[in-house]
mmCIF file of C-alpha atoms in Angstrom:
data_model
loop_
_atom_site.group_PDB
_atom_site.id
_atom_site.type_symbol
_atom_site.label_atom_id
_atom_site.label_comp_id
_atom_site.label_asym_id
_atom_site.label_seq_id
_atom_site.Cartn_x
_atom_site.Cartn_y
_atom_site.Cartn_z
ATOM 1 C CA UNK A 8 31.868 9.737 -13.332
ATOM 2 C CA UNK A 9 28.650 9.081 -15.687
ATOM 3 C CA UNK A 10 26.906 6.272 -14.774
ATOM 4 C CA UNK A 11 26.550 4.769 -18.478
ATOM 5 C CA UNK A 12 30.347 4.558 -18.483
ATOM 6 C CA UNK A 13 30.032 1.976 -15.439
ATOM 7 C CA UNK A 14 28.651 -0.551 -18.303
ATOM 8 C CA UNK A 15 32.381 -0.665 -19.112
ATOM 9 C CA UNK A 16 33.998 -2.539 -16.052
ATOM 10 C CA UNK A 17 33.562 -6.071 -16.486
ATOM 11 C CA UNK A 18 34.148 -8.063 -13.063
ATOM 12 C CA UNK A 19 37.902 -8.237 -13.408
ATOM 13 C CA UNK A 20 38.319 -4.235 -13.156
ATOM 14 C CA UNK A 21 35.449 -4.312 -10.436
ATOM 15 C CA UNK A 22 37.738 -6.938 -8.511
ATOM 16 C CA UNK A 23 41.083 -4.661 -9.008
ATOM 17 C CA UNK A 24 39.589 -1.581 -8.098
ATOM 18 C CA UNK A 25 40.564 -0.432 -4.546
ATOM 19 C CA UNK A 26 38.084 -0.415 -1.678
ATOM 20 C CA UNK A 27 38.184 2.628 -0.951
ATOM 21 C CA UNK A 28 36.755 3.680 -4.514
ATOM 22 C CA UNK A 29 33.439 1.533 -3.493
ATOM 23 C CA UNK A 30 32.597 4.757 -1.003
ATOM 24 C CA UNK A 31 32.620 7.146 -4.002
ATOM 25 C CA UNK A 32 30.120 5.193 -5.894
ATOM 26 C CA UNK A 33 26.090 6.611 -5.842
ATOM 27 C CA UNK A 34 23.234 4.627 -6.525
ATOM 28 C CA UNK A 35 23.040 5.714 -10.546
ATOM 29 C CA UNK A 36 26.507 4.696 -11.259
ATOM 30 C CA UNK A 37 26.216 1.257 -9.558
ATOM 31 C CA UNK A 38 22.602 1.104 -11.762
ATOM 32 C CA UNK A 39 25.232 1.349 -14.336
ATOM 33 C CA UNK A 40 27.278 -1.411 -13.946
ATOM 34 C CA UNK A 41 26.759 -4.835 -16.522
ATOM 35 C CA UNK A 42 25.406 -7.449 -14.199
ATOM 36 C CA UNK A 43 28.088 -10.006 -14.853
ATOM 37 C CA UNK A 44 30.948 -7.269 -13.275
ATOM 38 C CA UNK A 45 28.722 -7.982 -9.885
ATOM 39 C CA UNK A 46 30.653 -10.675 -9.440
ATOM 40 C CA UNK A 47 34.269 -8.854 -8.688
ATOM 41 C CA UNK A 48 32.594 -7.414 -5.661
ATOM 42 C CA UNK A 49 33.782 -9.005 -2.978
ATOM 43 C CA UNK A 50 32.929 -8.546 0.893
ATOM 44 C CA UNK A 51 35.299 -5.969 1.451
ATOM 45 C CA UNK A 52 34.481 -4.081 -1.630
ATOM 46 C CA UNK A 53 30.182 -3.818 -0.444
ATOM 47 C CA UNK A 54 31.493 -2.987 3.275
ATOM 48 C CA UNK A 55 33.088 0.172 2.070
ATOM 49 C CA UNK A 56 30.151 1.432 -0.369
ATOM 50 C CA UNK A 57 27.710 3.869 0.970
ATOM 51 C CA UNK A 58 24.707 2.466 1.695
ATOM 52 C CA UNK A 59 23.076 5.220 0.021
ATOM 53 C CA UNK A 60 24.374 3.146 -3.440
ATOM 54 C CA UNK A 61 22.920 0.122 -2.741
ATOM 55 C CA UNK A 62 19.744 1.458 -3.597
ATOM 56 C CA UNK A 63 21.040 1.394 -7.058
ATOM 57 C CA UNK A 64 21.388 -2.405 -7.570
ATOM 58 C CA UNK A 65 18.710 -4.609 -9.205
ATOM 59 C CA UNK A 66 17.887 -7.957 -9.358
ATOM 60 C CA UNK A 67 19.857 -9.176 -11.814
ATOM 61 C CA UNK A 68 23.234 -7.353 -10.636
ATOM 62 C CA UNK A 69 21.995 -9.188 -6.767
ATOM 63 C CA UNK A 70 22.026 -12.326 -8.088
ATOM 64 C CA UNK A 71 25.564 -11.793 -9.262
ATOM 65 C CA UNK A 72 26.741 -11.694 -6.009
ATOM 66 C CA UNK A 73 29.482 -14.235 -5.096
ATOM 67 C CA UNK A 74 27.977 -15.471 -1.512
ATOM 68 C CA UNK A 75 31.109 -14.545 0.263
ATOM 69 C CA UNK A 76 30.574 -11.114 -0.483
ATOM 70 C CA UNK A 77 27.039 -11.200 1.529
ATOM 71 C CA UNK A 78 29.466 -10.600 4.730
ATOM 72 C CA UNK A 79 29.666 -6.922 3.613
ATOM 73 C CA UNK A 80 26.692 -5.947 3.700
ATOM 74 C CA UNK A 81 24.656 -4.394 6.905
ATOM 75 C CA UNK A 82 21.191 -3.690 8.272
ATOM 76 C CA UNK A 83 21.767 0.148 6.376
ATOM 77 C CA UNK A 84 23.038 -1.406 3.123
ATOM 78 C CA UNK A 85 20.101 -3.568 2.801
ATOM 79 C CA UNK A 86 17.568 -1.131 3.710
ATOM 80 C CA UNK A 87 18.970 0.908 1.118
ATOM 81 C CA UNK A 88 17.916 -1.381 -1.563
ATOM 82 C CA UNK A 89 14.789 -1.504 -3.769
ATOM 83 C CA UNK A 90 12.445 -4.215 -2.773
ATOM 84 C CA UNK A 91 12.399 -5.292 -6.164
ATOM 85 C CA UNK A 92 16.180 -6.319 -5.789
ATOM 86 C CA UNK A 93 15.411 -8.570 -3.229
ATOM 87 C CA UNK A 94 14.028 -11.054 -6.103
ATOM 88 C CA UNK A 95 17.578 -11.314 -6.973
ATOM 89 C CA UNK A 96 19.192 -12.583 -3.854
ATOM 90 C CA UNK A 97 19.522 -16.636 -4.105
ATOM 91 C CA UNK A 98 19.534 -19.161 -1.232
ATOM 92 C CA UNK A 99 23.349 -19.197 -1.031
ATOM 93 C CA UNK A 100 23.641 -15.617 -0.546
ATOM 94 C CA UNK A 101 20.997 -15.247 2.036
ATOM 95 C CA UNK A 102 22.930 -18.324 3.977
ATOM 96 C CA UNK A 103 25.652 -15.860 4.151
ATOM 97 C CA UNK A 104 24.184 -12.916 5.266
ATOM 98 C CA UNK A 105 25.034 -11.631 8.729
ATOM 99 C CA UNK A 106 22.198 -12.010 10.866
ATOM 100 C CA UNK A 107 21.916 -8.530 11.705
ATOM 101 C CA UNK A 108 21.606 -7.186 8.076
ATOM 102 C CA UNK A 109 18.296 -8.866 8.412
ATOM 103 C CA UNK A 110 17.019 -6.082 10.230
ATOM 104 C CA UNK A 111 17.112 -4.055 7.029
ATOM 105 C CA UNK A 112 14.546 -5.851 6.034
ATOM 106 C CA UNK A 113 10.728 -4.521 5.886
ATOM 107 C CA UNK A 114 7.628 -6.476 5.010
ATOM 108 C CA UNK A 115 7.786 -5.107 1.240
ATOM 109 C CA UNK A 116 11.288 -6.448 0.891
ATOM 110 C CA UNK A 117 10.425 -9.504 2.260
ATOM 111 C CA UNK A 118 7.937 -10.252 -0.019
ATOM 112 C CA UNK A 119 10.110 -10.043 -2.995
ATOM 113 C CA UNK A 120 12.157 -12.561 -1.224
ATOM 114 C CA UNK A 121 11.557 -15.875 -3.970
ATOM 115 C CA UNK A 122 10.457 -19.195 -1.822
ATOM 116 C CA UNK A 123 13.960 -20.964 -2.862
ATOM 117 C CA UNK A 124 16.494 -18.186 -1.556
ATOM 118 C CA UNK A 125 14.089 -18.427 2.011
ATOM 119 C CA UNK A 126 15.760 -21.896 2.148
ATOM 120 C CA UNK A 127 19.119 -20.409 3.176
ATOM 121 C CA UNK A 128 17.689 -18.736 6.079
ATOM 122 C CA UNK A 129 18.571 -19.607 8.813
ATOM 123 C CA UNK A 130 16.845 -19.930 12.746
ATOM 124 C CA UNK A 131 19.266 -16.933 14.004
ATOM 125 C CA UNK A 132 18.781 -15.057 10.519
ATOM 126 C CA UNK A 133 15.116 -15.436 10.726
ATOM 127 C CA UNK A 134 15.136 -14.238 14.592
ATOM 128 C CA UNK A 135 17.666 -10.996 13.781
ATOM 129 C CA UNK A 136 13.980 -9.940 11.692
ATOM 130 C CA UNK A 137 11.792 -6.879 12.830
ATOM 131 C CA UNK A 138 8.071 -9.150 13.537
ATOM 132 C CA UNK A 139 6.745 -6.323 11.000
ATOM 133 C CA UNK A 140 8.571 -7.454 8.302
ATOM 134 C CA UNK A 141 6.954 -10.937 8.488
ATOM 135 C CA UNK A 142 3.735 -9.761 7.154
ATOM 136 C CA UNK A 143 5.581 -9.967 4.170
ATOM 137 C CA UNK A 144 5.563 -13.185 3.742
ATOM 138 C CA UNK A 145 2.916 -14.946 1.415
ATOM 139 C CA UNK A 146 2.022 -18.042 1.154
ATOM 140 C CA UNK A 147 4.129 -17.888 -2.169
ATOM 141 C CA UNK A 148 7.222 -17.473 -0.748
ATOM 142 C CA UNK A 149 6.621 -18.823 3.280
ATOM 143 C CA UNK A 150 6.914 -22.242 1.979
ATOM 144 C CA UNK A 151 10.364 -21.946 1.455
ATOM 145 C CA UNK A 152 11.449 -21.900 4.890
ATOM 146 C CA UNK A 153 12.999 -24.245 6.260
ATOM 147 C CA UNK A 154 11.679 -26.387 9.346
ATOM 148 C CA UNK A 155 14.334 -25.476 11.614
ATOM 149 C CA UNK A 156 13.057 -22.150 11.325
ATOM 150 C CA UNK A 157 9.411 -23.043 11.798
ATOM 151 C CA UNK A 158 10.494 -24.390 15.197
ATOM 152 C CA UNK A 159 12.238 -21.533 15.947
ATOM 153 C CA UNK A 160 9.587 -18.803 15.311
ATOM 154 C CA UNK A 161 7.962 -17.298 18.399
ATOM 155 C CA UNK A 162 4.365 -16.111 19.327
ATOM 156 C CA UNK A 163 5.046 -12.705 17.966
ATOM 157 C CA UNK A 164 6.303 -13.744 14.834
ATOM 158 C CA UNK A 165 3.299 -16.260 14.331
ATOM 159 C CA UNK A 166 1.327 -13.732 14.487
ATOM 160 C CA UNK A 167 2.608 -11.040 12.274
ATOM 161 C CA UNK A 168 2.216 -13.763 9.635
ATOM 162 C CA UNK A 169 -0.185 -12.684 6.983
ATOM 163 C CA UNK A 170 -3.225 -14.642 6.858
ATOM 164 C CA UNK A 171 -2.953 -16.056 3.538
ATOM 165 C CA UNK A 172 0.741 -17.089 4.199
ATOM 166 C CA UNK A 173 -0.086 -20.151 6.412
ATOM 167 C CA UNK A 174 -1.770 -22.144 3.495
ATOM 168 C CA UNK A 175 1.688 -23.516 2.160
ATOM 169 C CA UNK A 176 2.691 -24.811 5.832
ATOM 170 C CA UNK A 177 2.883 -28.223 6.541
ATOM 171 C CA UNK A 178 2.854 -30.726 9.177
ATOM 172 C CA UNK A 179 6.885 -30.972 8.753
ATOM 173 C CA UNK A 180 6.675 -27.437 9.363
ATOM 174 C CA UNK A 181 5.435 -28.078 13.166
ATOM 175 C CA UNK A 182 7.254 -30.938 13.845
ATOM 176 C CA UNK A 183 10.476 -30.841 15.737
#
């Protein structure tokens, strides 16, 4: 199937297409596909891709992600993806993302991560993370952390933290 011809499913076709098809899919033809079809992906449709293909999405397709298709997706399926995808993912997607697809995650991906989808992360999300992937975080994007997770962060994590990340935490940040 060439990939430019994926340009031609809009999300209705995406959403009618079988599950199964999702398998046969490679990470050019899902490059392929028009950002706004994103959105007929649903969970079952990303649990039977490859995870091979999901190195193929970007961060405009990502952010057209319904949030109830985050359930999908696994710790393979996100390590497949580009770190520069990760810019894509928004707050209410991340909310929804099973805690252990988090350990997919590596420092580089992290720091894609934008500060206002780290708000949907939650205490178990954040502990399902690989310490290494922490250093990451920036003092760009830390901030957007919620204090719940703050609280919940242990001595390892604190310090895996890069340096320059701590400057955006606050006294909320410590309090419990």
């Amino acid at each position: 199937f060439d990939a430019a011809a994926m340009a031609g499913f809009d999300k209705d076709k995406v959403a009618a297409m079988d599950d199964s098809a999702m398998a046969g899919f490679d990470a050019a033809q899902v490059a392929g596909f028009d950002a706004a079809a994103i959105a007929g992906f649903d969970k079952d449709k990303v649990a039977a891709m490859d995870a091979a293909a999901m190195a193929g999405f970007d961060a405009a397709q990502v952010a057209g992600f319904d949030a109830a298709a985050m359930a999908g997706f696994d710790k393979d399926k996100v390590a497949a993806m580009d770190a520069a995808a990760m810019a894509g993912f928004e707050s209410e997607q991340l909310s929804e993302l099973p805690a252990a697809a988090f350990t997919g995650l590596d420092s580089e991906k992290m720091s894609n991560l934008d500060k206002k989808a780290l708000s949907g992360i939650s205490p178990d999300q954040f502990a399902a993370l690989d310490s290494s992937a922490l250093g990451g975080l920036k003092s760009e994007n830390l901030g957007g952390l919620a204090p719940d997770v703050f609280n919940s962060m242990s001595e390892e994590e604190f310090a895996s933290l890069d340096p320059s990340a701590v400057r955006e935490m606050k006294g909320e940040d410590f309090s419990k």
